[in-house]
Coordinates of C-alpha atoms in Angstrom, one line a residue:
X3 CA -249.8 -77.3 68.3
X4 CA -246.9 -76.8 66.0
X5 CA -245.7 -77.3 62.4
X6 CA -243.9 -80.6 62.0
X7 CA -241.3 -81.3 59.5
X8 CA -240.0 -85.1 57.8
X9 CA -237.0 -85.4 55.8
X10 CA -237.1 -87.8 53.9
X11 CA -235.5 -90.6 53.4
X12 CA -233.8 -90.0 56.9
X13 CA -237.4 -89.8 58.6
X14 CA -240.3 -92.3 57.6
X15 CA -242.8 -91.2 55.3
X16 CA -245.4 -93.2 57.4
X17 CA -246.6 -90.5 59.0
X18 CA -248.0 -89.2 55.9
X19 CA -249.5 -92.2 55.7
X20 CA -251.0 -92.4 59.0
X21 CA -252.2 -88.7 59.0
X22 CA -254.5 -89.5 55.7
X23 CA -255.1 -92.7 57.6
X24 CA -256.8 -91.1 60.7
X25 CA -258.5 -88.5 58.1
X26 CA -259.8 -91.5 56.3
X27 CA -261.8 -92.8 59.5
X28 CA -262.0 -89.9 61.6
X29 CA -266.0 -89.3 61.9
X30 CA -265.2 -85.5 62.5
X31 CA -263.4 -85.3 58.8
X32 CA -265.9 -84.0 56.7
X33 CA -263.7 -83.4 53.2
X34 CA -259.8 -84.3 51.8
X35 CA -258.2 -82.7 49.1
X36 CA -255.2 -84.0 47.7
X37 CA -253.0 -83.5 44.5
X38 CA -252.1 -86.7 42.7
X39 CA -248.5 -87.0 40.5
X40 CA -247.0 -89.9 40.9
X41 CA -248.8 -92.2 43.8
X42 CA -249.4 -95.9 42.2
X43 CA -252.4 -97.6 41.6
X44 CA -251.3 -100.2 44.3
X45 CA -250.6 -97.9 47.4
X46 CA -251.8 -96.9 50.6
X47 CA -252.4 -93.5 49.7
X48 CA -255.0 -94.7 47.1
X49 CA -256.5 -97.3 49.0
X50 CA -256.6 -95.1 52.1
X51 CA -258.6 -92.1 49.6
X52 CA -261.1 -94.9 48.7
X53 CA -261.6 -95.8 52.2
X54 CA -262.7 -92.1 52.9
X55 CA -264.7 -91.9 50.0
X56 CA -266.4 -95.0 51.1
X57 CA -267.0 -93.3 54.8
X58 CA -268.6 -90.6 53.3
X59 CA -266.0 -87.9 53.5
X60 CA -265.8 -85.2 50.2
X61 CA -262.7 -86.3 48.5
X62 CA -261.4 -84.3 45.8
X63 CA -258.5 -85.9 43.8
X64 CA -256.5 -83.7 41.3
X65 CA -255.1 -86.4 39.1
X66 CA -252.4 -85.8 36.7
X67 CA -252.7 -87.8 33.9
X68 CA -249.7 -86.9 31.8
X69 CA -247.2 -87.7 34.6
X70 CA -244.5 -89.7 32.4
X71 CA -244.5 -93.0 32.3
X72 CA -247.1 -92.8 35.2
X73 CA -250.0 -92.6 32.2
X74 CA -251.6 -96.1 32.6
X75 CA -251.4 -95.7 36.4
X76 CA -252.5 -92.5 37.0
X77 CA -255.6 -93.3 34.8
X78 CA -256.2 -96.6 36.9
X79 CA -255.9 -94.3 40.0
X80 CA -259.0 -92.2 38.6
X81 CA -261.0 -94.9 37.4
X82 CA -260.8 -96.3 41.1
X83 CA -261.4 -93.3 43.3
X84 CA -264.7 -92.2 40.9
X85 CA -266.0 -95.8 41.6
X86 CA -265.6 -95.0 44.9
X87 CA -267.7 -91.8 45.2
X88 CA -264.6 -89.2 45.3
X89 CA -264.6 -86.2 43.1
X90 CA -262.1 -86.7 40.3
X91 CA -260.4 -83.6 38.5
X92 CA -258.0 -83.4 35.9
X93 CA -256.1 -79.5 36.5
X94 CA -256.2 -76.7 34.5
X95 CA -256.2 -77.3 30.6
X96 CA -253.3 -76.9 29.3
X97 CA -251.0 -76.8 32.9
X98 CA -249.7 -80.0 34.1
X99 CA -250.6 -80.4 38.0
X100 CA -247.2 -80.8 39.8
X101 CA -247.8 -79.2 42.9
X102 CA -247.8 -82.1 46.0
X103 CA -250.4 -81.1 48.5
X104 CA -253.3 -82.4 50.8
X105 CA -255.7 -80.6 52.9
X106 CA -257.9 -81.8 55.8
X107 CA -261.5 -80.3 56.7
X108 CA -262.2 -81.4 60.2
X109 CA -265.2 -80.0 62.0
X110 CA -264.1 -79.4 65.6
X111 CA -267.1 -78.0 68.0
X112 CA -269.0 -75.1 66.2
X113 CA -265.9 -74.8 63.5
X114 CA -264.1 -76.1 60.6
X115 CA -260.0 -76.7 60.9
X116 CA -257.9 -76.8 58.4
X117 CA -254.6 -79.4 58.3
X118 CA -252.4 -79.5 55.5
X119 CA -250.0 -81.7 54.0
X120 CA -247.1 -79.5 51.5
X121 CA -244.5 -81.7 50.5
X122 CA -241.4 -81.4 47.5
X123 CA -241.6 -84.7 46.5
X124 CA -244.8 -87.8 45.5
X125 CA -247.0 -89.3 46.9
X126 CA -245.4 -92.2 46.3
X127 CA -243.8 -94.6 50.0
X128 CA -241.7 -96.2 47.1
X129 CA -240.0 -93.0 46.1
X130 CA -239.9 -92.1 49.8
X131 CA -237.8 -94.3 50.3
X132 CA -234.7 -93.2 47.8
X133 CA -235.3 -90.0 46.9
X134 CA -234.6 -87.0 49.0
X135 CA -237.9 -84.5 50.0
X136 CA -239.4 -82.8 52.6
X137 CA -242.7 -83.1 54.4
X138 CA -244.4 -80.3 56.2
X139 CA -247.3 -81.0 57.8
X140 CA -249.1 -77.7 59.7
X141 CA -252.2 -76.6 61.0
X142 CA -251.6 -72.9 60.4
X143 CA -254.8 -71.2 59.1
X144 CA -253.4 -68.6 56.9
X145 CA -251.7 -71.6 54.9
X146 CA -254.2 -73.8 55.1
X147 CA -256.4 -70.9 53.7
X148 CA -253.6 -70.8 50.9
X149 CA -254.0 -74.3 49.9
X150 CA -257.9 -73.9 49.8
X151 CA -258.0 -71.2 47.6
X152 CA -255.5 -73.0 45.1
X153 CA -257.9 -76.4 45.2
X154 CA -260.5 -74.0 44.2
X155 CA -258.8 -73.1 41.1
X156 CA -257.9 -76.7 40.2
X157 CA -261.7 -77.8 40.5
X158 CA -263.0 -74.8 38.7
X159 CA -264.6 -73.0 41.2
X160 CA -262.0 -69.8 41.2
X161 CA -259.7 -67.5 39.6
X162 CA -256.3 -66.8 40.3
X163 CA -256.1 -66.6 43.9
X164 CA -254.1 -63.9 46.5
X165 CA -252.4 -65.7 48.5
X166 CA -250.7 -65.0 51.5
X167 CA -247.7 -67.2 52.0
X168 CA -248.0 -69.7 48.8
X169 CA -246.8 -68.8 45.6
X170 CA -247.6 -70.6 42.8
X171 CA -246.4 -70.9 39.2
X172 CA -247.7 -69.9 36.7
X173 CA -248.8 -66.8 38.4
X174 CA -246.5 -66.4 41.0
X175 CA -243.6 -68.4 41.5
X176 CA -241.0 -66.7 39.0
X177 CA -242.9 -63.5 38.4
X178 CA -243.0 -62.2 42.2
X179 CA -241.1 -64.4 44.8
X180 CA -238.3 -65.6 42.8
X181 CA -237.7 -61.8 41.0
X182 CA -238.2 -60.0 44.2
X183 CA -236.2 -62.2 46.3
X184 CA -233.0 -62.2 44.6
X185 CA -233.3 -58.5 43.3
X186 CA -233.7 -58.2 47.1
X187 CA -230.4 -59.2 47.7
X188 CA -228.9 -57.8 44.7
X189 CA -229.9 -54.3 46.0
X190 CA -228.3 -55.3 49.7
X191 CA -225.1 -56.3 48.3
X192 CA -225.0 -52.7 46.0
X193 CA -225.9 -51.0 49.4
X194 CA -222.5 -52.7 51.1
X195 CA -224.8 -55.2 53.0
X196 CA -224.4 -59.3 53.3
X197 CA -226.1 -60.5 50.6
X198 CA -226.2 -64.3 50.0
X199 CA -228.6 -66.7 47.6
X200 CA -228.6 -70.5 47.9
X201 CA -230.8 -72.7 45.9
X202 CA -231.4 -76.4 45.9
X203 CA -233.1 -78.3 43.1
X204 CA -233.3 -80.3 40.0
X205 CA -232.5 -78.3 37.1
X206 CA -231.6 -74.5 36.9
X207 CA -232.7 -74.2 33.0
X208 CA -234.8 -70.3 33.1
X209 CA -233.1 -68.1 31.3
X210 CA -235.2 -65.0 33.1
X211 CA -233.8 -66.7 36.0
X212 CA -230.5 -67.2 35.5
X213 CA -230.2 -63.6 34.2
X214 CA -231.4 -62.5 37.5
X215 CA -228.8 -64.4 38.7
X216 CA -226.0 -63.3 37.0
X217 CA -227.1 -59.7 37.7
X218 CA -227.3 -60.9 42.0
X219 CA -223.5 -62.3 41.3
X220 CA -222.6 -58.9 39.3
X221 CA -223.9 -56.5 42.4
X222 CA -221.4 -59.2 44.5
X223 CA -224.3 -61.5 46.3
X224 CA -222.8 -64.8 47.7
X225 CA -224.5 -67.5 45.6
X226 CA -224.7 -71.2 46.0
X227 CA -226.3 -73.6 43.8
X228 CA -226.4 -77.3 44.9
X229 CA -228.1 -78.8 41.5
X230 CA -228.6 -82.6 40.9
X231 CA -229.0 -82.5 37.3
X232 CA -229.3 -80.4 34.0
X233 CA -227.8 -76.4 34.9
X234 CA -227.2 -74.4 31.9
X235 CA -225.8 -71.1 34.3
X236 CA -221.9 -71.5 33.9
X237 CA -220.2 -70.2 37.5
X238 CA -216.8 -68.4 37.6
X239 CA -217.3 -66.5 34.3
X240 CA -214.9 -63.2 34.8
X241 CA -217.5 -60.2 35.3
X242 CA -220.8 -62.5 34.6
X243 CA -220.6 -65.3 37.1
X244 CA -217.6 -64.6 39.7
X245 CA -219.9 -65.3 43.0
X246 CA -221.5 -67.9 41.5
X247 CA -220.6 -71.9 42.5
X248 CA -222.6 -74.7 41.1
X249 CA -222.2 -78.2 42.4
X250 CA -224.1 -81.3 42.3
X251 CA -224.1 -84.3 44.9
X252 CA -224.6 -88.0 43.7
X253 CA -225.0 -90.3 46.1
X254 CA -227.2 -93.7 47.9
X255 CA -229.9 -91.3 47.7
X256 CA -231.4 -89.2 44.6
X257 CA -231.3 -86.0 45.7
X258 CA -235.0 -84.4 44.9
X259 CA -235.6 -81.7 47.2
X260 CA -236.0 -77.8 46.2
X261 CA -235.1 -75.5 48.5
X262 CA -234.9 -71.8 48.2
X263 CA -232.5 -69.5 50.6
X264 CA -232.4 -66.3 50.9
X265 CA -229.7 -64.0 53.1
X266 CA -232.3 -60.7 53.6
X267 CA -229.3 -59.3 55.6
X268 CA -229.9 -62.2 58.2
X269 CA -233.3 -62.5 58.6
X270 CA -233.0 -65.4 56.7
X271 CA -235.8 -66.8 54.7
X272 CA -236.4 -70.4 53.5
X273 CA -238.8 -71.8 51.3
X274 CA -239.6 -75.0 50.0
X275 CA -241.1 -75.7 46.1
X276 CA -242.7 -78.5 43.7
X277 CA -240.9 -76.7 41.1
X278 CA -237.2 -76.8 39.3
X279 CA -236.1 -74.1 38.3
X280 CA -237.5 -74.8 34.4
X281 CA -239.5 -72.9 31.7
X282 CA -241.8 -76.0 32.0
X283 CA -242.0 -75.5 35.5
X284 CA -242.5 -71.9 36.1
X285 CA -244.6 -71.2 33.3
X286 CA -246.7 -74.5 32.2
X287 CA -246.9 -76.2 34.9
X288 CA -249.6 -75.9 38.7
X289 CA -246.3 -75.8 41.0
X290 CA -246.4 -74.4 44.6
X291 CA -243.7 -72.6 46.7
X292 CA -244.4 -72.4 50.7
X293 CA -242.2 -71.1 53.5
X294 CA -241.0 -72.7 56.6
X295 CA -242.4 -70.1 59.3
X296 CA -241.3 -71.9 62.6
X297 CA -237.6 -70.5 63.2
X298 CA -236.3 -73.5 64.7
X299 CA -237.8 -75.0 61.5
X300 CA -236.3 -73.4 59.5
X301 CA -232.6 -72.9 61.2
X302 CA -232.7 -77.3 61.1
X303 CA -233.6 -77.0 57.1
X304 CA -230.4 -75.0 56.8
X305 CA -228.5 -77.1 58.4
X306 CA -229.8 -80.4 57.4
X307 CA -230.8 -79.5 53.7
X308 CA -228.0 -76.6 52.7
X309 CA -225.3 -76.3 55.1
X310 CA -223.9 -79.8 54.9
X311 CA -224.5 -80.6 50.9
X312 CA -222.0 -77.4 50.8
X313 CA -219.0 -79.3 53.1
X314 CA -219.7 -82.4 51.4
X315 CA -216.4 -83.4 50.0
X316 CA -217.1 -87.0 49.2
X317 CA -220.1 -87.3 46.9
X318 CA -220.2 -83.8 45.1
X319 CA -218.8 -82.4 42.2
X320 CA -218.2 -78.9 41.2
X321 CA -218.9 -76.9 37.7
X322 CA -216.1 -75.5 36.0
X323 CA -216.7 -72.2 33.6
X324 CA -216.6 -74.5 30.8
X325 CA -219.9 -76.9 32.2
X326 CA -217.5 -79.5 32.5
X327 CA -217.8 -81.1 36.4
X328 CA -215.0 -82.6 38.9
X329 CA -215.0 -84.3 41.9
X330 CA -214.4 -83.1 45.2
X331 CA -212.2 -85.0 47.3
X332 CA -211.1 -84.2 51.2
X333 CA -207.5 -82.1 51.3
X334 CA -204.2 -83.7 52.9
X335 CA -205.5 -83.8 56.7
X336 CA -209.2 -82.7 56.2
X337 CA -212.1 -84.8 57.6
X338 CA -214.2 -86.2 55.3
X339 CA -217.8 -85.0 55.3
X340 CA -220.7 -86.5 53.0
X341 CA -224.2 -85.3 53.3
X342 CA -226.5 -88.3 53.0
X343 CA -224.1 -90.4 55.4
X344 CA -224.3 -87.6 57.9
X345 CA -228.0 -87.4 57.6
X346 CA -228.4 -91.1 58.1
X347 CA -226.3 -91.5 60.9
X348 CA -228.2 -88.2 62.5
X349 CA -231.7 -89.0 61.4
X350 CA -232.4 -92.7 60.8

């Protein structure tokens, strides 16, 4: 009846779970698709994938092989779901498989429906439990059609797909949605309109990207980067960087989330992403971008995922021109706001 979204680690990861679970069993379910990163040979996911197998659902796993240091799992994981009966694919050649979805082929009366799993983070309950991500599971057709058309070109069966709401690196994700978003805003900003860009992730490492940047911050559009890890774009350059900040928020929690906002002169929209903002992630890698297209949805993602990492003045740390980093701390009389213990006292 409505999309629902989990973020995690605030908000169990067991319903995941218990949605492949019901799949798994449900005599309706005629086929599950799912993308396989970093899971475990020993999880519920896994067994859960075998038990569907075993009930004579199609399963189609997309197992990634080279997931670092998840090698000698990952090809455990295959070995077991093939013994089971489930259809076992590696990706494209060449293109690691990083994209975290699932998709659910129910037959209801004379028709097939379509339930899909899109997530920023593994399918790992381990992970679930420490790192950061967002889980959005939805029932919409016109994504669900997305994420069949992109299974279809991971098993073989299709070219490059058009998609309607997903985009997807290598094709995609950089060359359209990313370009045309934040030249989008540079354009408002030169026109005398709000213009404002804030982006959540890993790494910022693109050089295509961070020129597009710098152009955005040139034309004067508002931009925010909240980045975990590795950023090579230096903020606050005179005439390169000026309305640029960069900061990065270390806490309980390891913040793993992407999340891509953009102003559009108030018709805000936000999307959510597999990928960093990388070379190896835009252009090697199967990544997938997907937008949150219930309002309400999307108004508690800027809030919860955005609005409070930027008044967090406990656990973050701000780029200088230089790269160098310092901490933020609360001024004489100010409250003192951190993210994650906000979300935990809100959510859990």
């Amino acid at each position: 009846s409505q999309d629902v979204l989990l973020n995690h680690p605030y908000e169990s990861f067991q319903p995941v779970i218990s949605f492949l679970r019901q799949a798994a069993r449900d005599p309706h379910v005629v086929a599950i698709k799912q993308t396989l990163y970093r899971t475990g040979s020993n999880s519920d996911i896994l067994d859960l994938l075998v038990e569907a197998a075993r009930n004579g659902k199609e399963v189609t796993a997309v197992v990634e092989l080279r997931a670092r240091f998840d090698e000698e799992s990952n090809i455990a994981i295959a070995t077991r779901l093939q013994e089971a009966g489930a259809i076992v694919v590696y990706g494209i050649v060449g293109y690691k498989t990083h994209a975290k979805m699932m998709l659910v082929v129910r037959r209801e009366g004379q028709r097939l429906r379509r339930y899909v799993h899109l997530g920023t983070g593994n399918y790992h309950a381990g992970n679930a439990r420490i790192y950061s991500d967002y889980s959005l599971l939805s029932a919409n057709e016109e994504l669900a059609e997305d994420v069949h058309k992109i299974f279809q070109e991971l098993t073989g069966m299709g070219k490059p797909a058009q998609l309607k709401y997903l985009y997807h690196s290598p094709f995609t994700l950089q060359q359209e949605m990313l370009q045309q978003r934040i030249e989008e805003e540079r354009l408002n900003a030169l026109k005398g309109l709000p213009a404002r860009i804030i982006l959540k992730c890993n790494s910022v490492t693109d050089p295509k990207t961070i020129e597009l940047l710098y152009r955005a911050s040139q034309a004067g559009v508002e931009i925010k980067l909240i980045v975990r890890g590795i950023c090579t774009l230096r903020p606050g350059i005179p005439g390169v960087s000026d309305n640029i900040e960069v900061r990065s928020v270390v806490g309980r929690f390891l913040e793993h989330s992407r999340i891509y906002y953009f102003h559009r002169n108030g018709d805000f929209k936000i999307y959510f992403a597999s990928a960093d903002l990388m070379e190896r992630n835009l252009y090697r890698r199967v990544e997938i971008s997907f937008p949150v297209l219930d309002a309400k949805l999307a108004q508690r993602v800027y809030a919860e995922g955005l609005e409070i990492y930027l008044k967090d003045n406990c656990q973050a740390w701000r780029m200088n021109p230089d790269g160098t980093y310092h901490k933020l701390s609360p001024a004489e009389g100010e409250p003192r706001i951190s993210a994650q213990e906000y979300l935990l006292e809100k959510l859990s």
